[in-house]
Coordinates of C-alpha atoms and ligand atoms in Angstrom, one line a residue:
X1 CA 17.9 -20.6 -21.6
X2 CA 14.6 -19.2 -20.2
X3 CA 13.9 -20.1 -16.6
X4 CA 10.2 -20.5 -15.6
X5 CA 8.9 -21.3 -12.1
X6 CA 5.5 -21.9 -10.5
X7 CA 4.2 -23.5 -7.4
X8 CA 3.5 -26.7 -9.3
X9 CA 2.6 -27.9 -12.8
X10 CA -0.2 -25.3 -13.5
X11 CA 2.5 -22.9 -14.7
X12 CA 3.0 -25.2 -17.6
X13 CA 0.1 -23.3 -19.2
X14 CA 2.7 -20.4 -19.4
X15 CA 5.5 -22.8 -20.6
X16 CA 3.2 -24.1 -23.3
X17 CA 2.3 -20.6 -24.5
X18 CA 6.1 -19.7 -24.6
X19 CA 6.9 -22.9 -26.4
X20 CA 4.3 -22.1 -29.1
X21 CA 5.5 -18.6 -29.6
X22 CA 9.3 -19.1 -29.2
X23 CA 9.9 -22.7 -30.3
X24 CA 13.6 -22.1 -30.9
X25 CA 14.4 -21.1 -27.3
X26 CA 14.9 -23.8 -24.7
X27 CA 13.6 -23.4 -21.2
X28 CA 13.9 -25.0 -17.8
X29 CA 10.8 -25.3 -15.7
X30 CA 10.6 -25.6 -12.0
X31 CA 7.5 -26.5 -10.1
X32 CA 7.7 -26.1 -6.3
X33 CA 5.3 -28.9 -5.5
X34 CA 6.8 -29.5 -2.1
X35 CA 5.5 -26.0 -1.0
X36 CA 2.3 -25.9 -3.2
X37 CA -0.3 -24.4 -3.1
X38 CA 1.1 -20.9 -3.1
X39 CA -2.3 -19.3 -3.3
X40 CA -2.9 -19.7 0.5
X41 CA 0.7 -18.8 1.6
X42 CA 1.8 -15.6 3.3
X43 CA 3.7 -12.9 1.5
X44 CA 6.9 -13.7 3.5
X45 CA 6.8 -17.4 2.4
X46 CA 6.1 -16.6 -1.2
X47 CA 9.1 -14.2 -1.3
X48 CA 11.3 -16.8 0.3
X49 CA 10.2 -19.6 -2.1
X50 CA 10.5 -17.3 -5.2
X51 CA 14.1 -16.3 -4.3
X52 CA 15.0 -20.0 -3.8
X53 CA 13.4 -20.9 -7.1
X54 CA 15.2 -18.1 -8.9
X55 CA 18.5 -19.2 -7.5
X56 CA 17.9 -22.7 -8.7
X57 CA 17.1 -21.6 -12.2
X58 CA 20.1 -19.3 -12.3
X59 CA 22.4 -22.1 -11.3
X60 CA 20.9 -24.2 -14.2
X61 CA 21.9 -21.4 -16.7
X62 CA 18.7 -19.3 -17.0
X63 CA 19.3 -15.8 -18.3
X64 CA 15.8 -14.6 -17.8
X65 CA 13.1 -15.5 -15.3
X66 CA 9.4 -15.9 -16.0
X67 CA 7.3 -16.1 -12.8
X68 CA 4.5 -18.2 -14.2
X69 CA 2.6 -18.2 -10.9
X70 CA 0.1 -15.3 -10.3
X71 CA 0.4 -15.7 -6.5
X72 CA 4.2 -15.4 -6.6
X73 CA 4.0 -12.6 -9.3
X74 CA 1.7 -10.6 -7.1
X75 CA 3.8 -10.8 -4.0
X76 CA 7.4 -11.3 -5.0
X77 CA 8.1 -9.8 -8.5
X78 CA 9.2 -6.4 -7.0
X79 CA 11.7 -8.1 -4.7
X80 CA 13.1 -10.3 -7.4
X81 CA 13.7 -7.3 -9.6
X82 CA 15.5 -5.6 -6.8
X83 CA 17.7 -8.6 -5.9
X84 CA 18.6 -10.0 -9.4
X85 CA 20.3 -8.2 -12.2
X86 CA 18.4 -9.9 -15.0
X87 CA 15.0 -9.5 -16.7
X88 CA 12.1 -10.8 -14.6
X89 CA 8.8 -11.3 -16.3
X90 CA 5.6 -11.6 -14.3
X91 CA 2.2 -12.7 -15.5
X92 CA 0.3 -9.6 -14.2
X93 CA 1.3 -6.5 -16.2
X94 CA 0.8 -8.1 -19.7
X95 CA -2.7 -9.3 -18.7
X96 CA -3.7 -6.0 -17.2
X97 CA -2.4 -4.1 -20.3
X98 CA -4.5 -6.3 -22.5
X99 CA -7.6 -6.0 -20.3
X100 CA -7.2 -2.2 -20.2
X101 CA -6.9 -2.1 -24.1
X102 CA -9.9 -4.4 -24.7
X103 CA -12.4 -3.2 -22.1
X104 CA -15.1 -1.0 -23.5
X105 CA -16.4 0.4 -20.3
X106 CA -13.5 -0.1 -17.9
X107 CA -15.4 -2.7 -15.8
X108 CA -12.8 -5.5 -15.4
X109 CA -13.2 -8.6 -13.4
X110 CA -10.3 -10.6 -11.9
X111 CA -10.4 -14.2 -10.7
X112 CA -7.4 -15.7 -8.8
X113 CA -6.2 -17.3 -5.6
X114 CA -6.6 -15.5 -2.2
X115 CA -2.9 -14.5 -2.3
X116 CA -3.3 -12.8 -5.7
X117 CA -6.6 -11.1 -4.8
X118 CA -5.4 -10.0 -1.3
X119 CA -2.2 -8.5 -2.7
X120 CA -4.2 -5.8 -4.5
X121 CA -1.5 -5.7 -7.2
X122 CA -3.8 -6.1 -10.2
X123 CA -5.8 -3.1 -9.0
X124 CA -2.7 -1.0 -8.6
X125 CA -1.4 -1.9 -12.1
X126 CA -4.8 -1.2 -13.6
X127 CA -4.9 2.2 -11.9
X128 CA -1.5 3.1 -13.4
X129 CA -2.5 2.0 -16.9
X130 CA -6.1 3.1 -17.1
X131 CA -7.0 5.3 -14.1
X132 CA -10.7 5.6 -14.8
X133 CA -11.4 1.9 -15.0
X134 CA -12.5 -0.3 -12.1
X135 CA -11.3 -3.8 -11.0
X136 CA -13.7 -6.3 -9.5
X137 CA -11.7 -9.0 -7.9
X138 CA -13.0 -12.4 -6.8
X139 CA -10.9 -15.1 -5.0
X140 CA -11.8 -18.6 -6.2
X141 CA -9.9 -20.9 -3.8
X142 CA -11.8 -24.1 -4.8
X143 CA -10.9 -23.9 -8.5
X144 CA -7.2 -25.0 -8.2
X145 CA -8.1 -28.3 -6.4
X146 CA -10.8 -29.0 -8.9
X147 CA -8.4 -28.6 -11.8
X148 CA -5.8 -30.7 -10.1
X149 CA -8.4 -33.5 -9.6
X150 CA -9.1 -33.3 -13.4
X151 CA -12.7 -32.2 -12.8
X152 CA -12.7 -29.9 -15.7
X153 CA -16.1 -30.8 -17.1
X154 CA -17.9 -32.0 -14.0
X155 CA -21.4 -30.7 -13.0
X156 CA -20.0 -29.7 -9.6
X157 CA -17.2 -27.6 -11.2
X158 CA -19.7 -25.8 -13.4
X159 CA -21.9 -25.0 -10.3
X160 CA -18.9 -23.7 -8.3
X161 CA -17.7 -21.6 -11.3
X162 CA -21.2 -20.1 -11.6
X163 CA -21.3 -19.3 -7.9
X164 CA -17.9 -17.5 -8.1
X165 CA -18.8 -15.6 -11.3
X166 CA -22.2 -14.5 -10.1
X167 CA -21.0 -11.3 -8.3
X168 CA -19.0 -10.3 -11.4
X169 CA -22.0 -10.8 -13.6
X170 CA -23.9 -8.5 -11.3
X171 CA -21.2 -5.9 -11.7
X172 CA -21.6 -6.1 -15.5
X173 CA -18.0 -6.6 -16.2
X174 CA -17.0 -6.5 -19.9
X175 CA -13.6 -8.1 -19.5
X176 CA -12.4 -10.9 -17.2
X177 CA -8.8 -11.7 -16.3
X178 CA -8.0 -15.3 -15.6
X179 CA -5.4 -14.5 -12.9
X180 CA -4.2 -18.0 -12.1
X181 CA -2.1 -20.6 -13.8
X182 CA -4.9 -23.2 -13.6
X183 CA -7.9 -21.2 -15.0
X184 CA -7.1 -21.4 -18.7
X185 CA -8.0 -25.1 -18.3
X186 CA -11.4 -24.1 -17.1
X187 CA -12.2 -21.7 -20.0
X188 CA -15.0 -24.0 -21.3
X189 CA -16.7 -23.8 -17.9
X190 CA -16.1 -20.1 -17.5
X191 CA -17.1 -18.6 -20.9
X192 CA -20.8 -19.7 -20.9
X193 CA -21.2 -18.7 -17.2
X194 CA -19.7 -15.2 -17.5
X195 CA -21.3 -14.6 -20.9
X196 CA -19.9 -14.8 -24.4
X197 CA -19.7 -11.0 -24.8
X198 CA -17.1 -10.7 -22.0
X199 CA -13.5 -10.6 -23.2
X200 CA -11.5 -13.3 -21.5
X201 CA -7.8 -12.5 -20.8
X202 CA -5.6 -15.5 -20.4
X203 CA -2.5 -14.3 -18.4
X204 CA -0.4 -17.2 -19.6
X205 CA -0.9 -16.2 -23.3
X206 CA -0.3 -12.5 -22.5
X207 CA 2.9 -13.2 -20.6
X208 CA 4.2 -15.3 -23.5
X209 CA 3.3 -12.5 -26.1
X210 CA 5.0 -9.9 -23.9
X211 CA 8.2 -12.1 -23.7
X212 CA 8.2 -12.5 -27.5
X213 CA 7.8 -8.8 -28.1
X214 CA 10.6 -8.1 -25.7
X215 CA 12.9 -10.6 -27.4
X216 CA 12.0 -9.3 -30.9
X217 CA 13.3 -5.9 -29.8
X218 CA 16.4 -7.1 -28.0
X219 CA 18.5 -9.3 -30.3
X220 CA 21.4 -9.6 -27.8
X221 CA 19.1 -11.0 -25.2
X222 CA 17.5 -13.4 -27.7
X223 CA 20.9 -14.6 -28.7
X224 CA 21.9 -15.2 -25.1
X225 CA 18.9 -17.4 -24.6
X226 CA 19.6 -19.4 -27.7
X227 CA 21.2 -22.8 -27.0
X228 CA 20.9 -25.1 -30.0
X229 CA 20.3 -28.8 -29.3
X230 CA 19.3 -28.1 -25.7
X231 CA 16.1 -29.9 -24.7
X232 CA 13.5 -28.3 -22.4
X233 CA 13.8 -29.6 -18.8
X234 CA 11.1 -30.0 -16.2
X235 CA 12.0 -30.2 -12.4
X236 CA 9.7 -30.5 -9.4
X237 CA 10.5 -30.4 -5.7
X238 CA 8.0 -33.3 -5.1
X239 CA 6.3 -35.8 -7.4
X240 CA 3.0 -37.7 -7.4
X241 CA 1.0 -39.4 -10.1
X242 CA -1.9 -36.9 -10.4
X243 CA 0.7 -34.2 -11.2
X244 CA 2.1 -36.3 -14.1
X245 CA -1.4 -36.5 -15.7
X246 CA -2.1 -32.8 -15.2
X247 CA 1.3 -32.0 -16.9
X248 CA 0.4 -34.4 -19.8
X249 CA -3.1 -32.8 -20.2
X250 CA -1.6 -29.3 -20.4
X251 CA 0.9 -30.2 -23.1
X252 CA -1.1 -32.9 -24.8
X253 CA 2.0 -35.2 -24.5
X254 CA 3.8 -36.9 -21.7
X255 CA 6.4 -34.8 -19.9
X256 CA 9.3 -36.2 -18.0
X257 CA 9.3 -34.6 -14.5
X258 CA 12.5 -34.9 -12.5
X259 CA 12.4 -34.6 -8.7
X260 CA 15.1 -32.5 -7.1
X261 CA 15.8 -31.0 -3.7
X262 CA 16.0 -27.2 -3.9
Ligands
DGL1 N1 0.1 -21.1 -9.4 C1 -0.9 -20.6 -8.5 C2 -1.3 -19.2 -9.1 O1 -1.2 -19.0 -10.3 C3 -2.1 -21.5 -8.4 C4 -1.8 -22.7 -7.6 C5 -1.3 -22.5 -6.2 O2 -2.1 -21.9 -5.4 O3 -0.2 -22.9 -5.9 O4 -1.8 -18.4 -8.4

């Protein structure tokens, strides 16, 4: 069983990508809605929540953890790897590797929450992978609430997206990393405003591809995750109706969310 956690249901973009690439492997998803949003939390809180989420998933039988949340990946992935003797996948390295591969001029933009941008982790990873490139980060704190309101196609959303992307256009980036669970849902608003020639890197897709490659090379791990006739399960630490509809719009089907106390 794969364990996936996020601050809420936005991380279902990662679960969806994993489901598409690894349909035979069951997963258990946990959205920590009681403590969401993570994007405005301190490093200390994000580490505490991430450890609690991981303990919960382990107790449910997870043998590998995917940190679907960019904010938690940026601040807590090192600590989780130190504390837990199991593979921990974050959403950052796979996206940075892809951006470093695709970028022609090494001018790479990043959009994410404040926690993600302030952590500086994307810049450090890029420096390790492609030292001569440059990262241009932009925090976009208004985008998560807009997605959660379902305002994907609204004029106001397009205006805000334009405003956030303006500095990155001025820097003439050739590649843009969508460094937040919610932003894949805004691709239609982002692409025309950053320019069609800019490569768009979806961290949810890259994390799923990374997981697939890892499992293709490690048959024992793949087998340990295999649990025939086990359905995917979705847990949240708080539940409200807008969240149900966001989950349904990510998967294109209704999803049963079970509220639990972690
Ligand atoms: N899941 C968060 C992330 O990817 C976005 C939502 C939040 O701030 O909790 O950074």
